[in-house]
Amino acid sequence: MSTKPDRSTKPEAAPAQPAATGRPDGDTSTPLLKLDELKTYFPLRGTFLDRLIGRESGWIKAVDGVSLDVKRGEVVGIVGESGSGKSTLGRTLLGLAPATSGAVTFDSRNVAALKEPQLRQLRLRMQLVFQDPHASLNPAMDLRTAIADPLKIHGITHDPDDLDRRVREVLEVVGLSPPERFLDNYPGELSGGQKQRAVLARALILNPDLLVLDEPVSMLDMSVRAKILSLLGRLKDELGLTYVYITHDLATAKFFCDRIAIMYLGRVVETGPPSAIYDDPKHPYTKALLRAIPDPDPSRHVPRDLPRGEVPDAVNPPLGCAFHPRCSMAYGPCGWEGRDLRELLERRWTRIPEEQYERERAVIGELARIDMPASRVEVPAGKGYQGGDVVELLETVRADAPNDPFWHGVHAIQAEDGHARVDFNTPHDPVLKQQGRVQVACHLWDPELAPRDGPAAASGGDGRDRAQQ
Amino acid sequence: MAAPDDSRVPRRPGLLGRQFRRVSGPIKESRGLPRVVLWIGTAITGMWVLVAIFAPWIAPYGYAQYQTAAGERFPKHLPPNMDHLLGTTVQSTDVFSRIIWGARTEVEVVILAVLFSLAIGLPVGLISGFKGGWLDRVLVLIMDALFAFPYLLLAIVIAFLLSDVLASGVLTAAIAISVVYVPQYFRVVRNHTISVREEPFVEAARAMGARPRWIVTKYVFANVVQSVPVVATLNAADSILTLAGLGFLGYGIQPTQGAEWGYDLQRAIADAGAGIWWTGLFPGIAIVSLVTGLTLLGEGLNDVLNPLLRPRRTEPVKFPDKQDDGAETGRTQPEQRGKS
């Protein structure tokens, strides 16, 4: 509450704000925002019966153990595919989604543990800009009311003249000038870029320290994107803001961020300065993302070894490294399991002639029995077949594609009564480890796990060969 | 910095004014059939409202008056003539006067009933939809239970229960009717609130630090209230029928308290067999015309206000005409279109 008198004079003092803050976290050495093993799980709505008897039907692990520091004045980019949990991470930062465990320390207070009334106080200093500027403005409110609303919510001022003056100022700051032209407009009467500027104005009128930008430009067209991003960059310097920039767009992240964290399935797989990540990506997922950036030169046809398949199910993420089923460089310790075997078989069966498929399919019994996250599965034999037949089939499959990374993870295949037992290597969870200028969570870079031939050889290994076929 | 007088702004319309503009804009823009329907509905409804307001000046006699000021009793069952434009009833009352006074009763009851149902249905629906959870479940259950009753039966029970408590027949009837229609407002408002609650701008308001009450009043309400005028008008039409039904069955406005069309119809049943048509026909026409007017008004509003039904009007592009001078183009345009 003690900051309030200070705030009432702030708009004028805004450009000098970094110097003016006498807060204990004013220096750049201690992070403004610190995430510590943050987890956000959402309960899965099960079937009617599950709900009736109160059985828990699982959790969607949207954010699964993220640790990250954001220093004052820094722009930290959080990059990932859809479904990687980056937006949930942003919402958890602000306390809009409840954290399951871990801590979000903002200004020496744990946001994750605060109750709603205390959070409301904290929201004076941390604001969110949404992806869709149209949907995040109330269609029944003109800009004057919408932008002044945060001031009224926090009781900073109710004086109409003061409100009017501040709204005009902040509209000028975000480049909606002259303000008279926009004050009485409804959001429906503005263009996308103007709406996003209005959303920014609404976020900035409280003079926050931290702005979480959740894909702020992805709904805007290209020409407007650059303008909004350069506006954001200018505002950061002028108002001393700190940004968490959530995006799926590596190109803007490179241009905009001081540091980037690449997220995959709720975890950070690689983090470091953009220059290091773009020049020498370490994690196979980062490499794949960078390869996926469209190439403006149509004559150059670069083999894009894009990850196969989709982002896996966040309810039952793959064992070990979550990226291993899609990774061309995966090997022994990455966490191979029963579901990968099923996928391997199904992938094979879509390629072979139909009669061969019929023959092979008959050897194996119910596929659902191997479709589980376990390091040891029993592959049931089909009607009239024995465990030995299954082993034989699996060996044929291996002989046909010995380079598939899957086989690095198979420890042993044994025939048993009525089924074949497949033992996989023990899965290891990758953790972020310093590697040059970046931190990367990948077994290829973990000296303790001793990759097949060392990372250098692995990066030029079978993944490339396959891509060039 | 700007001079202080620069920041002075002309008085802006308040929330109600802006809501009115949001509603009146599409009405002004409406074209074609919806516009015709809307204006016919408005004209009929407006006429009855005027009749209700000016009833004492329009009606030649009182609603229960059966004799002249001099004490001379009106004849029974007099066919329409110059003294009694629409004839007289078995009780020697003037049919025309009863219809005029009846309009006043109907309009009073309907306005009160709509206000009561709005006053209950709107806030309860907002809270139920916004809060969700068990409160929502319980309220939906109660409202669905009310909805499941035959509406006339429910109105009769309420009117019967209240008749001893409240002296005013108009108030009793209004409350009985509003109980019948609260579930409709509740349903519409609650469902709309649930869909608005999930909009990003509501989460944005939370992210700004707004309290739930602030979010409901400033962000949800204005987006939900737009569906209310349509429901209110259509319900008003329906409640005329309910009121007439109550009166017909004898549970509505008592004959000593005011004229009521449903009651008149009930009294006219016996006349119909004897070839006395005017006592039944004219109250019937009155009911049908007011209900039709309100229904047309509601349907017209729905067509005009509902963005899903409203056709986007496109302005024809006017090209400068090469043969004519620039100043003339605007006027010659219609002809040009007619020829091509």
mmCIF file of N, CA and C in Angstrom, chain B residues 152-236:
data_model
loop_
_atom_site.group_PDB
_atom_site.id
_atom_site.type_symbol
_atom_site.label_atom_id
_atom_site.label_comp_id
_atom_site.label_asym_id
_atom_site.label_seq_id
_atom_site.Cartn_x
_atom_site.Cartn_y
_atom_site.Cartn_z
ATOM 1 N N LEU B 152 -50.167 -21.719 -16.235
ATOM 2 C CA LEU B 152 -51.405 -21.148 -15.719
ATOM 3 C C LEU B 152 -51.695 -21.676 -14.318
ATOM 4 N N LEU B 153 -51.412 -22.958 -14.126
ATOM 5 C CA LEU B 153 -51.629 -23.559 -12.811
ATOM 6 C C LEU B 153 -50.776 -22.854 -11.762
ATOM 7 N N LEU B 154 -49.509 -22.628 -12.130
ATOM 8 C CA LEU B 154 -48.599 -21.956 -11.204
ATOM 9 C C LEU B 154 -49.119 -20.557 -10.875
ATOM 10 N N ALA B 155 -49.530 -19.840 -11.921
ATOM 11 C CA ALA B 155 -50.031 -18.477 -11.696
ATOM 12 C C ALA B 155 -51.270 -18.507 -10.803
ATOM 13 N N ILE B 156 -52.143 -19.490 -11.012
ATOM 14 C CA ILE B 156 -53.368 -19.559 -10.193
ATOM 15 C C ILE B 156 -53.007 -19.802 -8.731
ATOM 16 N N VAL B 157 -52.066 -20.751 -8.516
ATOM 17 C CA VAL B 157 -51.676 -21.064 -7.133
ATOM 18 C C VAL B 157 -51.114 -19.821 -6.451
ATOM 19 N N ILE B 158 -50.225 -19.132 -7.149
ATOM 20 C CA ILE B 158 -49.602 -17.938 -6.547
ATOM 21 C C ILE B 158 -50.672 -16.870 -6.289
ATOM 22 N N ALA B 159 -51.518 -16.643 -7.288
ATOM 23 C CA ALA B 159 -52.554 -15.617 -7.139
ATOM 24 C C ALA B 159 -53.474 -15.966 -5.973
ATOM 25 N N PHE B 160 -53.801 -17.261 -5.840
ATOM 26 C CA PHE B 160 -54.675 -17.715 -4.765
ATOM 27 C C PHE B 160 -54.015 -17.477 -3.407
ATOM 28 N N LEU B 161 -52.700 -17.815 -3.325
ATOM 29 C CA LEU B 161 -51.982 -17.637 -2.067
ATOM 30 C C LEU B 161 -51.887 -16.165 -1.691
ATOM 31 N N LEU B 162 -51.707 -15.311 -2.696
ATOM 32 C CA LEU B 162 -51.471 -13.900 -2.407
ATOM 33 C C LEU B 162 -52.765 -13.111 -2.224
ATOM 34 N N SER B 163 -53.873 -13.679 -2.687
ATOM 35 C CA SER B 163 -55.093 -12.873 -2.722
ATOM 36 C C SER B 163 -55.501 -12.401 -1.329
ATOM 37 N N ASP B 164 -55.169 -13.200 -0.283
ATOM 38 C CA ASP B 164 -55.523 -12.781 1.073
ATOM 39 C C ASP B 164 -54.532 -11.775 1.631
ATOM 40 N N VAL B 165 -53.276 -11.859 1.118
ATOM 41 C CA VAL B 165 -52.216 -11.035 1.697
ATOM 42 C C VAL B 165 -52.246 -9.622 1.124
ATOM 43 N N LEU B 166 -52.380 -9.546 -0.196
ATOM 44 C CA LEU B 166 -52.300 -8.256 -0.861
ATOM 45 C C LEU B 166 -53.700 -7.763 -1.211
ATOM 46 N N ALA B 167 -53.902 -6.489 -0.960
ATOM 47 C CA ALA B 167 -55.207 -5.919 -1.276
ATOM 48 C C ALA B 167 -55.334 -5.637 -2.762
ATOM 49 N N SER B 168 -54.213 -5.216 -3.379
ATOM 50 C CA SER B 168 -54.295 -4.771 -4.761
ATOM 51 C C SER B 168 -54.330 -5.947 -5.720
ATOM 52 N N GLY B 169 -55.348 -5.999 -6.537
ATOM 53 C CA GLY B 169 -55.454 -7.063 -7.527
ATOM 54 C C GLY B 169 -54.361 -6.977 -8.567
ATOM 55 N N VAL B 170 -54.007 -5.749 -8.953
ATOM 56 C CA VAL B 170 -52.973 -5.565 -9.969
ATOM 57 C C VAL B 170 -51.654 -6.134 -9.478
ATOM 58 N N LEU B 171 -51.302 -5.847 -8.232
ATOM 59 C CA LEU B 171 -50.040 -6.319 -7.678
ATOM 60 C C LEU B 171 -50.027 -7.841 -7.585
ATOM 61 N N THR B 172 -51.151 -8.403 -7.105
ATOM 62 C CA THR B 172 -51.240 -9.855 -6.994
ATOM 63 C C THR B 172 -51.016 -10.508 -8.354
ATOM 64 N N ALA B 173 -51.737 -10.007 -9.355
ATOM 65 C CA ALA B 173 -51.618 -10.595 -10.683
ATOM 66 C C ALA B 173 -50.203 -10.437 -11.211
ATOM 67 N N ALA B 174 -49.595 -9.279 -10.976
ATOM 68 C CA ALA B 174 -48.242 -9.044 -11.482
ATOM 69 C C ALA B 174 -47.258 -10.010 -10.851
ATOM 70 N N ILE B 175 -47.397 -10.222 -9.535
ATOM 71 C CA ILE B 175 -46.457 -11.139 -8.876
ATOM 72 C C ILE B 175 -46.666 -12.564 -9.368
ATOM 73 N N ALA B 176 -47.952 -12.958 -9.475
ATOM 74 C CA ALA B 176 -48.231 -14.316 -9.949
ATOM 75 C C ALA B 176 -47.629 -14.534 -11.328
ATOM 76 N N ILE B 177 -47.763 -13.534 -12.197
ATOM 77 C CA ILE B 177 -47.239 -13.685 -13.554
ATOM 78 C C ILE B 177 -45.713 -13.655 -13.561
ATOM 79 N N SER B 178 -45.120 -12.811 -12.702
ATOM 80 C CA SER B 178 -43.658 -12.748 -12.733
ATOM 81 C C SER B 178 -43.038 -14.055 -12.247
ATOM 82 N N VAL B 179 -43.688 -14.721 -11.300
ATOM 83 C CA VAL B 179 -43.152 -16.010 -10.860
ATOM 84 C C VAL B 179 -43.095 -16.978 -12.042
ATOM 85 N N VAL B 180 -44.091 -16.882 -12.906
ATOM 86 C CA VAL B 180 -44.114 -17.777 -14.063
ATOM 87 C C VAL B 180 -42.948 -17.483 -15.010
ATOM 88 N N TYR B 181 -42.583 -16.208 -15.148
ATOM 89 C CA TYR B 181 -41.608 -15.859 -16.188
ATOM 90 C C TYR B 181 -40.182 -15.698 -15.681
ATOM 91 N N VAL B 182 -39.984 -15.675 -14.363
ATOM 92 C CA VAL B 182 -38.609 -15.563 -13.854
ATOM 93 C C VAL B 182 -37.700 -16.659 -14.424
ATOM 94 N N PRO B 183 -38.135 -17.920 -14.461
ATOM 95 C CA PRO B 183 -37.215 -18.946 -14.978
ATOM 96 C C PRO B 183 -36.714 -18.670 -16.389
ATOM 97 N N GLN B 184 -37.546 -18.023 -17.219
ATOM 98 C CA GLN B 184 -37.091 -17.747 -18.584
ATOM 99 C C GLN B 184 -35.949 -16.728 -18.593
ATOM 100 N N TYR B 185 -36.125 -15.651 -17.836
ATOM 101 C CA TYR B 185 -35.043 -14.659 -17.745
ATOM 102 C C TYR B 185 -33.801 -15.305 -17.159
ATOM 103 N N PHE B 186 -34.032 -16.077 -16.110
ATOM 104 C CA PHE B 186 -32.912 -16.736 -15.438
ATOM 105 C C PHE B 186 -32.132 -17.588 -16.429
ATOM 106 N N ARG B 187 -32.849 -18.416 -17.176
ATOM 107 C CA ARG B 187 -32.194 -19.311 -18.128
ATOM 108 C C ARG B 187 -31.387 -18.531 -19.159
ATOM 109 N N VAL B 188 -32.027 -17.550 -19.759
ATOM 110 C CA VAL B 188 -31.353 -16.798 -20.816
ATOM 111 C C VAL B 188 -30.119 -16.092 -20.253
ATOM 112 N N VAL B 189 -30.300 -15.415 -19.111
ATOM 113 C CA VAL B 189 -29.188 -14.641 -18.550
ATOM 114 C C VAL B 189 -28.081 -15.569 -18.072
ATOM 115 N N ARG B 190 -28.457 -16.666 -17.423
ATOM 116 C CA ARG B 190 -27.436 -17.574 -16.894
ATOM 117 C C ARG B 190 -26.609 -18.176 -18.030
ATOM 118 N N ASN B 191 -27.283 -18.679 -19.051
ATOM 119 C CA ASN B 191 -26.544 -19.315 -20.141
ATOM 120 C C ASN B 191 -25.645 -18.310 -20.852
ATOM 121 N N HIS B 192 -26.167 -17.124 -21.033
ATOM 122 C CA HIS B 192 -25.351 -16.096 -21.681
ATOM 123 C C HIS B 192 -24.151 -15.741 -20.795
ATOM 124 N N THR B 193 -24.396 -15.661 -19.491
ATOM 125 C CA THR B 193 -23.310 -15.337 -18.570
ATOM 126 C C THR B 193 -22.224 -16.397 -18.625
ATOM 127 N N ILE B 194 -22.637 -17.655 -18.699
ATOM 128 C CA ILE B 194 -21.637 -18.726 -18.731
ATOM 129 C C ILE B 194 -20.752 -18.581 -19.958
ATOM 130 N N SER B 195 -21.361 -18.226 -21.090
ATOM 131 C CA SER B 195 -20.513 -18.113 -22.282
ATOM 132 C C SER B 195 -19.656 -16.854 -22.222
ATOM 133 N N VAL B 196 -20.181 -15.779 -21.648
ATOM 134 C CA VAL B 196 -19.373 -14.552 -21.548
ATOM 135 C C VAL B 196 -18.250 -14.730 -20.533
ATOM 136 N N ARG B 197 -18.532 -15.513 -19.485
ATOM 137 C CA ARG B 197 -17.534 -15.725 -18.433
ATOM 138 C C ARG B 197 -16.239 -16.303 -18.996
ATOM 139 N N GLU B 198 -16.356 -17.094 -20.045
ATOM 140 C CA GLU B 198 -15.174 -17.748 -20.609
ATOM 141 C C GLU B 198 -14.428 -16.849 -21.594
ATOM 142 N N GLU B 199 -14.946 -15.653 -21.845
ATOM 143 C CA GLU B 199 -14.286 -14.765 -22.810
ATOM 144 C C GLU B 199 -12.956 -14.265 -22.238
ATOM 145 N N PRO B 200 -11.969 -14.096 -23.103
ATOM 146 C CA PRO B 200 -10.680 -13.610 -22.611
ATOM 147 C C PRO B 200 -10.772 -12.275 -21.885
ATOM 148 N N PHE B 201 -11.727 -11.408 -22.258
ATOM 149 C CA PHE B 201 -11.719 -10.102 -21.577
ATOM 150 C C PHE B 201 -12.122 -10.213 -20.118
ATOM 151 N N VAL B 202 -12.803 -11.304 -19.754
ATOM 152 C CA VAL B 202 -13.103 -11.508 -18.336
ATOM 153 C C VAL B 202 -11.837 -11.925 -17.602
ATOM 154 N N GLU B 203 -11.053 -12.796 -18.230
ATOM 155 C CA GLU B 203 -9.779 -13.152 -17.603
ATOM 156 C C GLU B 203 -8.844 -11.945 -17.579
ATOM 157 N N ALA B 204 -8.927 -11.132 -18.626
ATOM 158 C CA ALA B 204 -8.110 -9.918 -18.643
ATOM 159 C C ALA B 204 -8.464 -9.027 -17.463
ATOM 160 N N ALA B 205 -9.769 -8.941 -17.159
ATOM 161 C CA ALA B 205 -10.189 -8.127 -16.017
ATOM 162 C C ALA B 205 -9.638 -8.714 -14.717
ATOM 163 N N ARG B 206 -9.647 -10.034 -14.632
ATOM 164 C CA ARG B 206 -9.050 -10.671 -13.451
ATOM 165 C C ARG B 206 -7.572 -10.325 -13.371
ATOM 166 N N ALA B 207 -6.911 -10.379 -14.522
ATOM 167 C CA ALA B 207 -5.475 -10.095 -14.537
ATOM 168 C C ALA B 207 -5.191 -8.652 -14.167
ATOM 169 N N MET B 208 -6.187 -7.783 -14.388
ATOM 170 C CA MET B 208 -5.998 -6.386 -13.978
ATOM 171 C C MET B 208 -6.165 -6.229 -12.482
ATOM 172 N N GLY B 209 -6.732 -7.241 -11.842
ATOM 173 C CA GLY B 209 -6.924 -7.183 -10.404
ATOM 174 C C GLY B 209 -8.337 -6.846 -9.998
ATOM 175 N N ALA B 210 -9.308 -7.064 -10.899
ATOM 176 C CA ALA B 210 -10.693 -6.713 -10.568
ATOM 177 C C ALA B 210 -11.324 -7.763 -9.663
ATOM 178 N N ARG B 211 -12.179 -7.285 -8.778
ATOM 179 C CA ARG B 211 -12.925 -8.194 -7.913
ATOM 180 C C ARG B 211 -14.058 -8.824 -8.713
ATOM 181 N N PRO B 212 -14.550 -9.997 -8.239
ATOM 182 C CA PRO B 212 -15.646 -10.649 -8.968
ATOM 183 C C PRO B 212 -16.849 -9.733 -9.176
ATOM 184 N N ARG B 213 -17.206 -8.947 -8.138
ATOM 185 C CA ARG B 213 -18.366 -8.076 -8.272
ATOM 186 C C ARG B 213 -18.150 -7.042 -9.388
ATOM 187 N N TRP B 214 -16.949 -6.525 -9.447
ATOM 188 C CA TRP B 214 -16.606 -5.545 -10.487
ATOM 189 C C TRP B 214 -16.683 -6.193 -11.870
ATOM 190 N N ILE B 215 -16.168 -7.408 -11.961
ATOM 191 C CA ILE B 215 -16.175 -8.106 -13.255
ATOM 192 C C ILE B 215 -17.615 -8.325 -13.707
ATOM 193 N N VAL B 216 -18.465 -8.747 -12.774
ATOM 194 C CA VAL B 216 -19.850 -9.035 -13.156
ATOM 195 C C VAL B 216 -20.549 -7.751 -13.599
ATOM 196 N N THR B 217 -20.384 -6.677 -12.839
ATOM 197 C CA THR B 217 -21.149 -5.479 -13.160
ATOM 198 C C THR B 217 -20.581 -4.726 -14.364
ATOM 199 N N LYS B 218 -19.258 -4.718 -14.507
ATOM 200 C CA LYS B 218 -18.676 -3.889 -15.560
ATOM 201 C C LYS B 218 -18.402 -4.669 -16.840
ATOM 202 N N TYR B 219 -18.144 -5.950 -16.718
ATOM 203 C CA TYR B 219 -17.717 -6.697 -17.902
ATOM 204 C C TYR B 219 -18.766 -7.683 -18.385
ATOM 205 N N VAL B 220 -19.413 -8.370 -17.459
ATOM 206 C CA VAL B 220 -20.360 -9.408 -17.881
ATOM 207 C C VAL B 220 -21.726 -8.795 -18.175
ATOM 208 N N PHE B 221 -22.197 -7.953 -17.269
ATOM 209 C CA PHE B 221 -23.568 -7.435 -17.361
ATOM 210 C C PHE B 221 -23.863 -6.804 -18.717
ATOM 211 N N ALA B 222 -22.994 -5.888 -19.129
ATOM 212 C CA ALA B 222 -23.274 -5.136 -20.359
ATOM 213 C C ALA B 222 -23.338 -6.055 -21.572
ATOM 214 N N ASN B 223 -22.648 -7.189 -21.507
ATOM 215 C CA ASN B 223 -22.672 -8.098 -22.646
ATOM 216 C C ASN B 223 -23.839 -9.077 -22.584
ATOM 217 N N VAL B 224 -24.414 -9.209 -21.391
ATOM 218 C CA VAL B 224 -25.510 -10.161 -21.225
ATOM 219 C C VAL B 224 -26.852 -9.465 -21.438
ATOM 220 N N VAL B 225 -26.914 -8.193 -21.050
ATOM 221 C CA VAL B 225 -28.194 -7.501 -20.974
ATOM 222 C C VAL B 225 -28.815 -7.297 -22.354
ATOM 223 N N GLN B 226 -28.006 -7.427 -23.400
ATOM 224 C CA GLN B 226 -28.539 -7.198 -24.746
ATOM 225 C C GLN B 226 -29.623 -8.185 -25.132
ATOM 226 N N SER B 227 -29.569 -9.387 -24.557
ATOM 227 C CA SER B 227 -30.579 -10.379 -24.938
ATOM 228 C C SER B 227 -31.882 -10.157 -24.175
ATOM 229 N N VAL B 228 -31.862 -9.255 -23.184
ATOM 230 C CA VAL B 228 -33.042 -9.098 -22.342
ATOM 231 C C VAL B 228 -34.222 -8.418 -23.043
ATOM 232 N N PRO B 229 -34.023 -7.339 -23.827
ATOM 233 C CA PRO B 229 -35.194 -6.683 -24.424
ATOM 234 C C PRO B 229 -36.066 -7.640 -25.230
ATOM 235 N N VAL B 230 -35.449 -8.522 -25.971
ATOM 236 C CA VAL B 230 -36.214 -9.460 -26.792
ATOM 237 C C VAL B 230 -37.041 -10.390 -25.904
ATOM 238 N N VAL B 231 -36.367 -10.982 -24.911
ATOM 239 C CA VAL B 231 -37.073 -11.900 -24.008
ATOM 240 C C VAL B 231 -38.193 -11.157 -23.299
ATOM 241 N N ALA B 232 -37.910 -9.934 -22.871
ATOM 242 C CA ALA B 232 -38.901 -9.176 -22.121
ATOM 243 C C ALA B 232 -40.134 -8.900 -22.967
ATOM 244 N N THR B 233 -39.945 -8.510 -24.214
ATOM 245 C CA THR B 233 -41.113 -8.197 -25.062
ATOM 246 C C THR B 233 -41.917 -9.447 -25.362
ATOM 247 N N LEU B 234 -41.219 -10.529 -25.690
ATOM 248 C CA LEU B 234 -41.949 -11.756 -26.009
ATOM 249 C C LEU B 234 -42.688 -12.268 -24.775
ATOM 250 N N ASN B 235 -42.036 -12.145 -23.627
ATOM 251 C CA ASN B 235 -42.702 -12.563 -22.395
ATOM 252 C C ASN B 235 -43.890 -11.673 -22.072
ATOM 253 N N ALA B 236 -43.781 -10.388 -22.392
ATOM 254 C CA ALA B 236 -44.895 -9.478 -22.148
ATOM 255 C C ALA B 236 -46.122 -9.933 -22.931
#
